[in-house]
PDB file of C-alpha atoms and ligand atoms in Angstrom:
ATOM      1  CA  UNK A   1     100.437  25.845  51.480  1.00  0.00           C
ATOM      2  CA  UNK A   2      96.751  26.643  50.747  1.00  0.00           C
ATOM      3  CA  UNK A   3      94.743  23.659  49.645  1.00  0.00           C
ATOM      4  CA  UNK A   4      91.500  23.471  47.817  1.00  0.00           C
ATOM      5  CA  UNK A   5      89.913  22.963  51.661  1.00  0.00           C
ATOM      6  CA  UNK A   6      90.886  26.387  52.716  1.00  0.00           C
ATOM      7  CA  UNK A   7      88.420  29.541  52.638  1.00  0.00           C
ATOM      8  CA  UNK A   8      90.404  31.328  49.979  1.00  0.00           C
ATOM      9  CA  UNK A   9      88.212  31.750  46.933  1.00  0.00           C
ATOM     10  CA  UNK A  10      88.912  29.114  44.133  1.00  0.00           C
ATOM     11  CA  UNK A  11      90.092  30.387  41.128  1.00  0.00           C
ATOM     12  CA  UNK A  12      89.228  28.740  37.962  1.00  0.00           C
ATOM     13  CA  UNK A  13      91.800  28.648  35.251  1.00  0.00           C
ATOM     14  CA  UNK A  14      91.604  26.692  31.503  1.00  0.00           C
ATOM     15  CA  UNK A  15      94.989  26.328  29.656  1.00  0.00           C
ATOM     16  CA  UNK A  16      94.638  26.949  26.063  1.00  0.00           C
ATOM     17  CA  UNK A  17      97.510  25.614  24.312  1.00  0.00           C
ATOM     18  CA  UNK A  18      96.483  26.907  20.851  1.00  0.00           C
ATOM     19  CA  UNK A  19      95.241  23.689  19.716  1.00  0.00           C
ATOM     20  CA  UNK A  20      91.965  22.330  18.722  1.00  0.00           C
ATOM     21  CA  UNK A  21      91.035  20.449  21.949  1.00  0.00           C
ATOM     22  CA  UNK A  22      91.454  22.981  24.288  1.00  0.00           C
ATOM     23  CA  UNK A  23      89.634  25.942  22.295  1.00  0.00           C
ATOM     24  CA  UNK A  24      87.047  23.535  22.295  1.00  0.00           C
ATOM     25  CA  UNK A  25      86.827  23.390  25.917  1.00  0.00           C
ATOM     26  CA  UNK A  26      86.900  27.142  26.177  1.00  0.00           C
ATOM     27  CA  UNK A  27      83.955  27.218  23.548  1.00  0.00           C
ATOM     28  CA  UNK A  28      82.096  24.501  25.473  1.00  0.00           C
ATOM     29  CA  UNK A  29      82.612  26.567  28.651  1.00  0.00           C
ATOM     30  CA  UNK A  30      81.688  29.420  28.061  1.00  0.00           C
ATOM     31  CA  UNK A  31      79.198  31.464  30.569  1.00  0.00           C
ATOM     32  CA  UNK A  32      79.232  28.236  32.934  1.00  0.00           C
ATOM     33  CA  UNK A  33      81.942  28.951  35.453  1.00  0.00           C
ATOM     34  CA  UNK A  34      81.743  32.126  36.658  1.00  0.00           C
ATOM     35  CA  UNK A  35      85.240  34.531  36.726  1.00  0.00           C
ATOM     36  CA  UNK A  36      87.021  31.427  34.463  1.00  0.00           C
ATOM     37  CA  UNK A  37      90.642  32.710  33.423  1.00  0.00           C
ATOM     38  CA  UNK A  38      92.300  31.211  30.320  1.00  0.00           C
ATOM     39  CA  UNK A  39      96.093  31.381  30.013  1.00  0.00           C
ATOM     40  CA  UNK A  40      98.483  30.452  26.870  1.00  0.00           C
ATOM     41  CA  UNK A  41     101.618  30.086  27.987  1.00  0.00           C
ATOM     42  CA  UNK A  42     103.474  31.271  25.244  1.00  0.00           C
ATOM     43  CA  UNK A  43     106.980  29.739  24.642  1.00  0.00           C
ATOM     44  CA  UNK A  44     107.870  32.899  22.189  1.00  0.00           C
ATOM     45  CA  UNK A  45     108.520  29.554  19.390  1.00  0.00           C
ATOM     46  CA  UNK A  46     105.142  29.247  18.174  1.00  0.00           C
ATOM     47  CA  UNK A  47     103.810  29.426  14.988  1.00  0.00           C
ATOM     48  CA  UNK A  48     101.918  32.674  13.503  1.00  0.00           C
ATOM     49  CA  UNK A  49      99.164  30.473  13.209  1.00  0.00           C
ATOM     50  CA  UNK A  50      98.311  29.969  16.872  1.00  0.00           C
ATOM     51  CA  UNK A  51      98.596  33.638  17.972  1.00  0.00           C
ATOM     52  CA  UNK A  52      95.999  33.976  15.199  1.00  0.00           C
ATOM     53  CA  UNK A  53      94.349  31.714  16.236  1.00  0.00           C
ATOM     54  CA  UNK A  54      94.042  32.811  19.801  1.00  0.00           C
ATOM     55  CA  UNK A  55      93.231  36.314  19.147  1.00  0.00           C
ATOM     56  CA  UNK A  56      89.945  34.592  17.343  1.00  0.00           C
ATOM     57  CA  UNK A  57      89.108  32.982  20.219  1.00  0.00           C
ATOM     58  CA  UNK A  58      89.542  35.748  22.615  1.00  0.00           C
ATOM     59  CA  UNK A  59      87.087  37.449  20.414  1.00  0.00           C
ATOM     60  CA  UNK A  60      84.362  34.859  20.590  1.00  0.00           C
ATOM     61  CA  UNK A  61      85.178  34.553  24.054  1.00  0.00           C
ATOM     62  CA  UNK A  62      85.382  38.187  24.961  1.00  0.00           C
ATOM     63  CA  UNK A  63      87.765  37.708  27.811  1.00  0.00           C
ATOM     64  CA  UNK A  64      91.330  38.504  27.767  1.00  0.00           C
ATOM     65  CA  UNK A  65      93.229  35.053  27.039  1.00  0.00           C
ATOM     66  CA  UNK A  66      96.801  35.626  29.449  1.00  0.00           C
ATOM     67  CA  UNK A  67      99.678  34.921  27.825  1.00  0.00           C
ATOM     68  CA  UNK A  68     102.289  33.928  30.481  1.00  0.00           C
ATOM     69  CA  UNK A  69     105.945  34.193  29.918  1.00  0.00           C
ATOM     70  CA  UNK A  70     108.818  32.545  31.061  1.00  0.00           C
ATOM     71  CA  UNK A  71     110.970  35.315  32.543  1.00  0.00           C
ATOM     72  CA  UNK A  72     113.569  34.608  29.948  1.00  0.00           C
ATOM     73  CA  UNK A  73     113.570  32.846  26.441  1.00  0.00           C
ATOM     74  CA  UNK A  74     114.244  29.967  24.852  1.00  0.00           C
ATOM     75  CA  UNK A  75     118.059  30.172  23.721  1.00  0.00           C
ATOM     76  CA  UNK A  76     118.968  30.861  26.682  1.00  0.00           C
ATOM     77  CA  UNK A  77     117.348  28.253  28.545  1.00  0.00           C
ATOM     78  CA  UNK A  78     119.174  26.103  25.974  1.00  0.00           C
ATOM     79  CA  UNK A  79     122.456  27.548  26.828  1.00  0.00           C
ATOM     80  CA  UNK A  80     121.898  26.435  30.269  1.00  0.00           C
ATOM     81  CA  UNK A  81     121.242  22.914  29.464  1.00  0.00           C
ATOM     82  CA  UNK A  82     124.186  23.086  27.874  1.00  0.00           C
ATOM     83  CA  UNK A  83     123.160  23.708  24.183  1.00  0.00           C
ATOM     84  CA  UNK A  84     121.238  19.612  24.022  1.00  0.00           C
ATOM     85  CA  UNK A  85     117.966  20.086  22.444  1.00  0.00           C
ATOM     86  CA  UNK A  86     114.844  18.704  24.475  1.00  0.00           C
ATOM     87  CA  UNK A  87     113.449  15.431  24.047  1.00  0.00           C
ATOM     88  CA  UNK A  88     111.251  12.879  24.650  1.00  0.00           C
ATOM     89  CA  UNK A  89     113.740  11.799  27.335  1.00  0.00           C
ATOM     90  CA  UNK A  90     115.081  15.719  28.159  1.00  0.00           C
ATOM     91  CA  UNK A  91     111.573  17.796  28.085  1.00  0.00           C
ATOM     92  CA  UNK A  92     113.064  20.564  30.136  1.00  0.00           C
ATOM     93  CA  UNK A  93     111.264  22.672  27.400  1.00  0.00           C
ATOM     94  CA  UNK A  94     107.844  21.523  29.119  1.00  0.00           C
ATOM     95  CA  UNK A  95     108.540  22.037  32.421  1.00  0.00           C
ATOM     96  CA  UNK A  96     110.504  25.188  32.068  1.00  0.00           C
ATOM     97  CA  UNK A  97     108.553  27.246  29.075  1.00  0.00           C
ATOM     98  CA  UNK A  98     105.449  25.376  30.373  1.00  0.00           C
ATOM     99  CA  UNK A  99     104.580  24.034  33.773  1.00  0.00           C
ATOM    100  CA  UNK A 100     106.694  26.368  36.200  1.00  0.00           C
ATOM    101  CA  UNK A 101     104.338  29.477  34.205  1.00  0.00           C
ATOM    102  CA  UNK A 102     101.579  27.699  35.241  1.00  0.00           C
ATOM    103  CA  UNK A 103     102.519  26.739  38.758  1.00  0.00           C
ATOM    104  CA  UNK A 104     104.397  30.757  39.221  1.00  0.00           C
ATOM    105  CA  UNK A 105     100.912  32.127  37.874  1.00  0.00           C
ATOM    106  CA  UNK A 106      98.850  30.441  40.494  1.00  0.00           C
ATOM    107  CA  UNK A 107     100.799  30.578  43.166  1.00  0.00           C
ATOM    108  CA  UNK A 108      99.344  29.580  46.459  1.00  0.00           C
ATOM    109  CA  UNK A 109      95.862  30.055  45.441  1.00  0.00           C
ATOM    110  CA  UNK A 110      93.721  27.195  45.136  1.00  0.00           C
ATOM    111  CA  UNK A 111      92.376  26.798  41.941  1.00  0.00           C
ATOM    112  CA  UNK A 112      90.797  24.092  39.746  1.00  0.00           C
ATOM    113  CA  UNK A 113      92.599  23.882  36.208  1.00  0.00           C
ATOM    114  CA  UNK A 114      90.215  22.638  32.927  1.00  0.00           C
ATOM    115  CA  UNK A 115      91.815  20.085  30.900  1.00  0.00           C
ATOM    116  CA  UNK A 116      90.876  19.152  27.922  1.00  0.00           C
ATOM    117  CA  UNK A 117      91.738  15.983  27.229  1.00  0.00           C
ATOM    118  CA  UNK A 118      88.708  14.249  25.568  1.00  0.00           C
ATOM    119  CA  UNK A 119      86.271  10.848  26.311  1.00  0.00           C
ATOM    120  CA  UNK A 120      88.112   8.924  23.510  1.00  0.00           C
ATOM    121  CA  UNK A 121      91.475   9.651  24.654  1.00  0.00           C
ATOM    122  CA  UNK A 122      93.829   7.592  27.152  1.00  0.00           C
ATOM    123  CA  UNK A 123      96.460   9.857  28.093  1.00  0.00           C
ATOM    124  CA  UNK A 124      98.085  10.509  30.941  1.00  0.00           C
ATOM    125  CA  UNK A 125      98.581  14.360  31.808  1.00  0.00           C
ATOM    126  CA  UNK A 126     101.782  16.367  31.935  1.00  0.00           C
ATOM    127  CA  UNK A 127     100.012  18.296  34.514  1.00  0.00           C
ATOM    128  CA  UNK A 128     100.637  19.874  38.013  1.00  0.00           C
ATOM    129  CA  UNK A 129     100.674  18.101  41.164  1.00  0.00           C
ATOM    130  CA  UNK A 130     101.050  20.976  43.634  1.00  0.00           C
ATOM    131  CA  UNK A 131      98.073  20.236  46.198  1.00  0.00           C
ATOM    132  CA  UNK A 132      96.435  23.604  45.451  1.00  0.00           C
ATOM    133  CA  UNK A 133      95.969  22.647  42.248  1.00  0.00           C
ATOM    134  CA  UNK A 134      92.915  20.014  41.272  1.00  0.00           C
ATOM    135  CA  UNK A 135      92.896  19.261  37.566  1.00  0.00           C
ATOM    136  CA  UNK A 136      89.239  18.119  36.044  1.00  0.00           C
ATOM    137  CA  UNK A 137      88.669  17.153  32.624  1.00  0.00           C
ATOM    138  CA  UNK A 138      85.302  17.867  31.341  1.00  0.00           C
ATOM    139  CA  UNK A 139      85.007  16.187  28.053  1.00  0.00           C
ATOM    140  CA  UNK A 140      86.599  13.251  29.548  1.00  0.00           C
ATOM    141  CA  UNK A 141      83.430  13.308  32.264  1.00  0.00           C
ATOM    142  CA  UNK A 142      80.500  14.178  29.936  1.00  0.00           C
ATOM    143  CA  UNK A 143      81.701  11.689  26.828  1.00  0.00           C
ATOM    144  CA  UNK A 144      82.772  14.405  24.704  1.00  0.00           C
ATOM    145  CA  UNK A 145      85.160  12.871  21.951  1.00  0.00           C
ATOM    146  CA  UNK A 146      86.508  13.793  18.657  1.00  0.00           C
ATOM    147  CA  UNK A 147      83.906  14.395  16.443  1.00  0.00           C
ATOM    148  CA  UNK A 148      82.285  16.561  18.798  1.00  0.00           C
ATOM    149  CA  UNK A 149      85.294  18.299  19.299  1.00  0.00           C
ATOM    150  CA  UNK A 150      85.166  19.011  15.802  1.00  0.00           C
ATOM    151  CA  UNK A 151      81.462  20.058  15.726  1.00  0.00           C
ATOM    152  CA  UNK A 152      81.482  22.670  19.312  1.00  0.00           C
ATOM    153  CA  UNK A 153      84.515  24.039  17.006  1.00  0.00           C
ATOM    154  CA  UNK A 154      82.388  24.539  13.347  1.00  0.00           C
ATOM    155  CA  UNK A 155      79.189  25.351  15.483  1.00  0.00           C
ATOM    156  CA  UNK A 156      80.960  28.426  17.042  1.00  0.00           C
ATOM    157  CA  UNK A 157      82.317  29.587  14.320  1.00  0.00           C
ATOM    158  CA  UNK A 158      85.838  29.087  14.855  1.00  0.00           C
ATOM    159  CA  UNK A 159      86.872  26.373  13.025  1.00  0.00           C
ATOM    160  CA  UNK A 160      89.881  24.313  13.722  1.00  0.00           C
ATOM    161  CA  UNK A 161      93.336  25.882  14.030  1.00  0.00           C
ATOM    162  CA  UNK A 162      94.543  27.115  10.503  1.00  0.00           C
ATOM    163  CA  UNK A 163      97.776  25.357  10.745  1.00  0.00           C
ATOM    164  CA  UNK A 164      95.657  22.076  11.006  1.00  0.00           C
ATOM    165  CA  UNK A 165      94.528  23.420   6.858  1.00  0.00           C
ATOM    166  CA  UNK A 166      98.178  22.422   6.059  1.00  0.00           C
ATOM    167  CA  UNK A 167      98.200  19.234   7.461  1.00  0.00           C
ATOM    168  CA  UNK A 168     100.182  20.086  10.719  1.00  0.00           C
ATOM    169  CA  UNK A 169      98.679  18.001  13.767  1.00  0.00           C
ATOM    170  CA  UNK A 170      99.379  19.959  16.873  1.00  0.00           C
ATOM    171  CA  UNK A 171     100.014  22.964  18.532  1.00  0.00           C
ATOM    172  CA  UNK A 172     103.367  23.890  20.377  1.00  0.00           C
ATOM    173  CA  UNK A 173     106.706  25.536  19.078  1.00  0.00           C
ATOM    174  CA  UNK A 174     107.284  25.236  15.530  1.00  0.00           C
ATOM    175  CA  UNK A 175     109.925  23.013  16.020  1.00  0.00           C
ATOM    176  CA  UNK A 176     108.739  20.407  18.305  1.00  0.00           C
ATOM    177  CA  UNK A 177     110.239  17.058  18.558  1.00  0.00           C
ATOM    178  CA  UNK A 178     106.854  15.262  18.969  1.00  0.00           C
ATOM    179  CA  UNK A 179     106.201  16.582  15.006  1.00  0.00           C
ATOM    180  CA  UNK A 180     105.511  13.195  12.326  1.00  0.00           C
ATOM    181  CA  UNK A 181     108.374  13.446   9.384  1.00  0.00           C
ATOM    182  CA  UNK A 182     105.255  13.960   7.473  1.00  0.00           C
ATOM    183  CA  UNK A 183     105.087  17.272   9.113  1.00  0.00           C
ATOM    184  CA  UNK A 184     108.461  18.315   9.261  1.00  0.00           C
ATOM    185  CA  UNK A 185     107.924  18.277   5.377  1.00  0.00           C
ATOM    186  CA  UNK A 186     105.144  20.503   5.635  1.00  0.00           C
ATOM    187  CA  UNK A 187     106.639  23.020   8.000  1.00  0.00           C
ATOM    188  CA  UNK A 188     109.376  22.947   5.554  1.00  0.00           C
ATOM    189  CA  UNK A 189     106.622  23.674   2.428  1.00  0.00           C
ATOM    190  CA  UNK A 190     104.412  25.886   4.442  1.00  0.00           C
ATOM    191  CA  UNK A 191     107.339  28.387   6.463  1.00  0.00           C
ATOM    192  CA  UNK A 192     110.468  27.345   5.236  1.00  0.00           C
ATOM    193  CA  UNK A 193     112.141  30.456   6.966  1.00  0.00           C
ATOM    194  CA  UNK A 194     110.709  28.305  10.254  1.00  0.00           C
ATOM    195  CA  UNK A 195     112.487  25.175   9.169  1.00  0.00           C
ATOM    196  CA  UNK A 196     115.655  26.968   8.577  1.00  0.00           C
ATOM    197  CA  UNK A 197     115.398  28.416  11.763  1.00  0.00           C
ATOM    198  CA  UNK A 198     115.014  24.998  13.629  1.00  0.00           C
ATOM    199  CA  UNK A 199     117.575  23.362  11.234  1.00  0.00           C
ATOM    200  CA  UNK A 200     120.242  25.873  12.697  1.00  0.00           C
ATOM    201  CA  UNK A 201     119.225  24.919  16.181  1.00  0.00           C
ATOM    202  CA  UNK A 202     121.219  21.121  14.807  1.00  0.00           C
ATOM    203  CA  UNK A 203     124.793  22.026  15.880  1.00  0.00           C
ATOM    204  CA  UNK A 204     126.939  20.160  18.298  1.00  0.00           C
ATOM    205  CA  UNK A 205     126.382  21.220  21.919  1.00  0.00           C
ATOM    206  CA  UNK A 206     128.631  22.322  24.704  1.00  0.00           C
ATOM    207  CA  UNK A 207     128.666  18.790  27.030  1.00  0.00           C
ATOM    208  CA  UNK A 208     129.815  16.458  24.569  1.00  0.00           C
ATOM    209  CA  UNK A 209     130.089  18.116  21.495  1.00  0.00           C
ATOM    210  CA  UNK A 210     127.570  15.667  19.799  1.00  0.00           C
ATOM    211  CA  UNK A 211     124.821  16.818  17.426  1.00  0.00           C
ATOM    212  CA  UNK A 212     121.251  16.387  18.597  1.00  0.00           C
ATOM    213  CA  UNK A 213     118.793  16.493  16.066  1.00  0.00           C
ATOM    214  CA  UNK A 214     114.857  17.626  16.349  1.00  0.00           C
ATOM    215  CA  UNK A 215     113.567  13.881  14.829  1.00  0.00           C
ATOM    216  CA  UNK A 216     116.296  11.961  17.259  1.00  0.00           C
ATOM    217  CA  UNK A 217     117.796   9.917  14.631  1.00  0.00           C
ATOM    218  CA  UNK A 218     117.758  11.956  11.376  1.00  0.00           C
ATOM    219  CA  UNK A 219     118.655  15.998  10.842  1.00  0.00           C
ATOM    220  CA  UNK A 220     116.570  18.166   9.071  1.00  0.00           C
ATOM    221  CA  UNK A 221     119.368  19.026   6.720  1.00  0.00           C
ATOM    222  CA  UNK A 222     119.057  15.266   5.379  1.00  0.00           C
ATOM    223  CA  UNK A 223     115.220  15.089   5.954  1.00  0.00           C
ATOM    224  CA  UNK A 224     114.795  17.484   3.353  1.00  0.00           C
ATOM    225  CA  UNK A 225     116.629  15.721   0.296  1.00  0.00           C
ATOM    226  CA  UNK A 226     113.847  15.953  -2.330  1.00  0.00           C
ATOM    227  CA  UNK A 227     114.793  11.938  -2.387  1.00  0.00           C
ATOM    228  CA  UNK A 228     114.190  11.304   1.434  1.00  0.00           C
ATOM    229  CA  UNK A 229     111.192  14.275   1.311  1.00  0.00           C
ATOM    230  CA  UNK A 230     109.463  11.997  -1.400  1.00  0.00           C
ATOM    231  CA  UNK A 231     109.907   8.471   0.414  1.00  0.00           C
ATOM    232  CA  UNK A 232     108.427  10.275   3.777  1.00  0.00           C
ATOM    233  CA  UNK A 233     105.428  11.346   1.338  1.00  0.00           C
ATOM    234  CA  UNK A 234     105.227   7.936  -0.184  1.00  0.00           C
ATOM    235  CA  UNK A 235     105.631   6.129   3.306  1.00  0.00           C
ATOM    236  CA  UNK A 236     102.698   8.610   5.113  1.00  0.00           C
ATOM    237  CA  UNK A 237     100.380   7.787   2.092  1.00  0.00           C
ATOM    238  CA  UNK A 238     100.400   4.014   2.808  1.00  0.00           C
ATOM    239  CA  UNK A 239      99.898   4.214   6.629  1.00  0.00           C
ATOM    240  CA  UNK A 240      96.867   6.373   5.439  1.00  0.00           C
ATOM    241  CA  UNK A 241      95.882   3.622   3.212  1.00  0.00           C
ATOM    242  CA  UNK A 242      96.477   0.757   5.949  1.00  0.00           C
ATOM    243  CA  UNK A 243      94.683   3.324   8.467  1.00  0.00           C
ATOM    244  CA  UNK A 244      91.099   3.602   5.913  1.00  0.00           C
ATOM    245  CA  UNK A 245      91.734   0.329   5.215  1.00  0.00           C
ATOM    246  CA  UNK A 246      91.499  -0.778   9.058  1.00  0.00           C
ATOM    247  CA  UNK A 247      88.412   1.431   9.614  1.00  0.00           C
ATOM    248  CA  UNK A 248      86.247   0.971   6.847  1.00  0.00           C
ATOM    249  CA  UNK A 249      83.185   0.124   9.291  1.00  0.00           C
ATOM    250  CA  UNK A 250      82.807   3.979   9.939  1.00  0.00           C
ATOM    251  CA  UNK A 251      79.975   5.367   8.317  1.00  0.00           C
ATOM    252  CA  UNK A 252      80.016   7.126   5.419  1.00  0.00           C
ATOM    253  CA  UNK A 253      78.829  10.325   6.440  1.00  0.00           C
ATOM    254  CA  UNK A 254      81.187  10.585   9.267  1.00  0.00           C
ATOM    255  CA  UNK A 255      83.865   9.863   7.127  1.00  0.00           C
ATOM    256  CA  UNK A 256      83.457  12.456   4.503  1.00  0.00           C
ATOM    257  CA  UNK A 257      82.511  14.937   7.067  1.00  0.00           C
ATOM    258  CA  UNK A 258      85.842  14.077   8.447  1.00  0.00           C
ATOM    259  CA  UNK A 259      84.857  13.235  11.645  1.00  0.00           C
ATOM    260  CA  UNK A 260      85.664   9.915  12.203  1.00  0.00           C
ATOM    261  CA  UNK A 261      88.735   9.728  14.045  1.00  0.00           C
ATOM    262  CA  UNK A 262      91.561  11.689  14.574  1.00  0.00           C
ATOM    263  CA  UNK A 263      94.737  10.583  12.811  1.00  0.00           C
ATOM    264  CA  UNK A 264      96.774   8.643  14.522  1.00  0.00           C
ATOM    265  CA  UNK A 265     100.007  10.945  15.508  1.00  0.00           C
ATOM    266  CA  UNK A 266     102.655  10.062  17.707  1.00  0.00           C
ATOM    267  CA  UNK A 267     102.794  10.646  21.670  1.00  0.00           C
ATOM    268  CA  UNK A 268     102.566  14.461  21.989  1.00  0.00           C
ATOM    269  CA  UNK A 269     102.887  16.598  24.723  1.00  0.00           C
ATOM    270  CA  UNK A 270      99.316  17.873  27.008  1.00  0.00           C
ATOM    271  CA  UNK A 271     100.294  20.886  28.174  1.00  0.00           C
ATOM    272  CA  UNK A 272     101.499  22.179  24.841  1.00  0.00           C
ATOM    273  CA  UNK A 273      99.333  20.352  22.531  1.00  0.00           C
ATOM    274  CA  UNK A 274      95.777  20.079  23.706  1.00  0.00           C
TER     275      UNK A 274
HETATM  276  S1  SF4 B 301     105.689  22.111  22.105  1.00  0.00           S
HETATM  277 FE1  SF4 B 301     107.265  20.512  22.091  1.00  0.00          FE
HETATM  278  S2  SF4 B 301     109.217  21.663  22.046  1.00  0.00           S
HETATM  279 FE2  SF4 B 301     107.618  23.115  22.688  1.00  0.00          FE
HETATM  280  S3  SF4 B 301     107.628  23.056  24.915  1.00  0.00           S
HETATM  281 FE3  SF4 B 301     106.109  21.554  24.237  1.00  0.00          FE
HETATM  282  S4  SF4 B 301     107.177  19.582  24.119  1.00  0.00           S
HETATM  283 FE4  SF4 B 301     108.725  21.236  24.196  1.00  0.00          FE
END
């Protein structure tokens, strides 16, 4: 298998996942690697916003973004897992909608893959380990963290994603599993044809007949009670509180700029969510 030691030329690819940290990275390299391919690997269960959002960015880019696709879809990868719903603890969805794209689309070349995971951040990757494949994160090596995520986005002109103007955290399918409550409200507000469309996916599956549900212990059908829907509103307001509360050292500036921090979400997914 070719390594990054044999004579073939290197290809250089950047995954774009469709969410702010990764445009970023495409923005911030721009005309410095010469022939750089960006892919989306597109699981056919994202949200309108991201393919808008990519076709923005392939303008400012002006190179083709490659959307890879899985060779077959969704439901029926889900039919062969025997209709259980992925998970923290079953991500088949990642490997299969995600990583084998990636991995098919390289092949044997050698290639170095951009990553954006930033100088503030201390994740591990969901990331290839095929020896043809080195991954290098730039931010991560030139101190590149949040706010100036933010600011290579406003500078270009791009702006954040637009589902991140409803209060959605992260890109990925519509229904992922890493989503807060808080945003399973808002998808629910914002697309509720969406949410209907993941609350179907709730139904007992073929191995054991039990129910899986998107937000492991609670289904969607009960998370949107107006009752429960207001106690998930009341409960994200006072983390927010006990969040400002716990940073009020920031500077003001940065703060109403909104570049602080980014708020605090739950373990998410790199390949999908960057
Ligand atoms: S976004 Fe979530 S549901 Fe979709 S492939 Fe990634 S981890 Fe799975």
């Amino acid at each position: 298998m070719a390594d990054l030691r044999d004579n073939k030329k290197v290809r250089h690819i950047l995954s774009l996942s469709g969410g702010k940290d990764s445009a970023a990275l495409a923005v911030h390299m721009r005309g410095r690697v010469e022939g750089m391919e960006y892919i989306f690997h597109d699981t056919g269960k994202e949200l309108p916003e991201t393919y808008e959002y990519l076709d923005r960015l392939e303008a400012y880019l002006g190179v083709k973004i490659v959307r890879t696709t899985f060779g077959t879809t969704f439901d029926d990868l889900l039919r062969r897992y025997g209709g259980m719903l992925p998970s923290n603890n079953r991500r088949w969805c990642t490997k299969m909608m995600k990583l084998k794209p990636f991995e098919d689309y390289v092949g044997s070349d050698p290639c170095i893959n951009y990553i954006a995971i930033r100088a503030d951040e201390d994740r591990v990757g969901y990331i290839s380990h095929k020896p043809n494949i080195k991954a290098i994160f730039p931010f991560r090596d030139e101190g590149i963290s949040y706010p100036d995520v933010i600011r290579i986005l406003k500078d270009s002109g791009i702006g954040l994603p637009p589902f991140m103007e409803w209060g959605r955290s992260r890109s990925g399918c519509y229904f992922c599993f890493y989503q807060q409550k808080i945003e399973w409200v808002r998808l629910k507000h914002k697309h509720p044809d969406y949410y209907e469309m993941a609350k179907a996916y709730e139904k007992p599956n073929r191995v054991n007949a039990n129910i899986f549900f998107w937000c492991k212990d609670e289904s969607l059908e009960s998370l949107e009670r107006p009752e429960r829907t207001r106690q998930i509103i009341e409960n994200w307001k006072k983390t927010q509180e006990r969040e400002r509360g716990r940073r009020k050292n920031i500077p003001l500036a940065a703060v109403l700029a909104g570049m602080d921090f980014e708020p605090p979400t739950r373990e998410g997914c790199l390949i999908c969510q960057l």
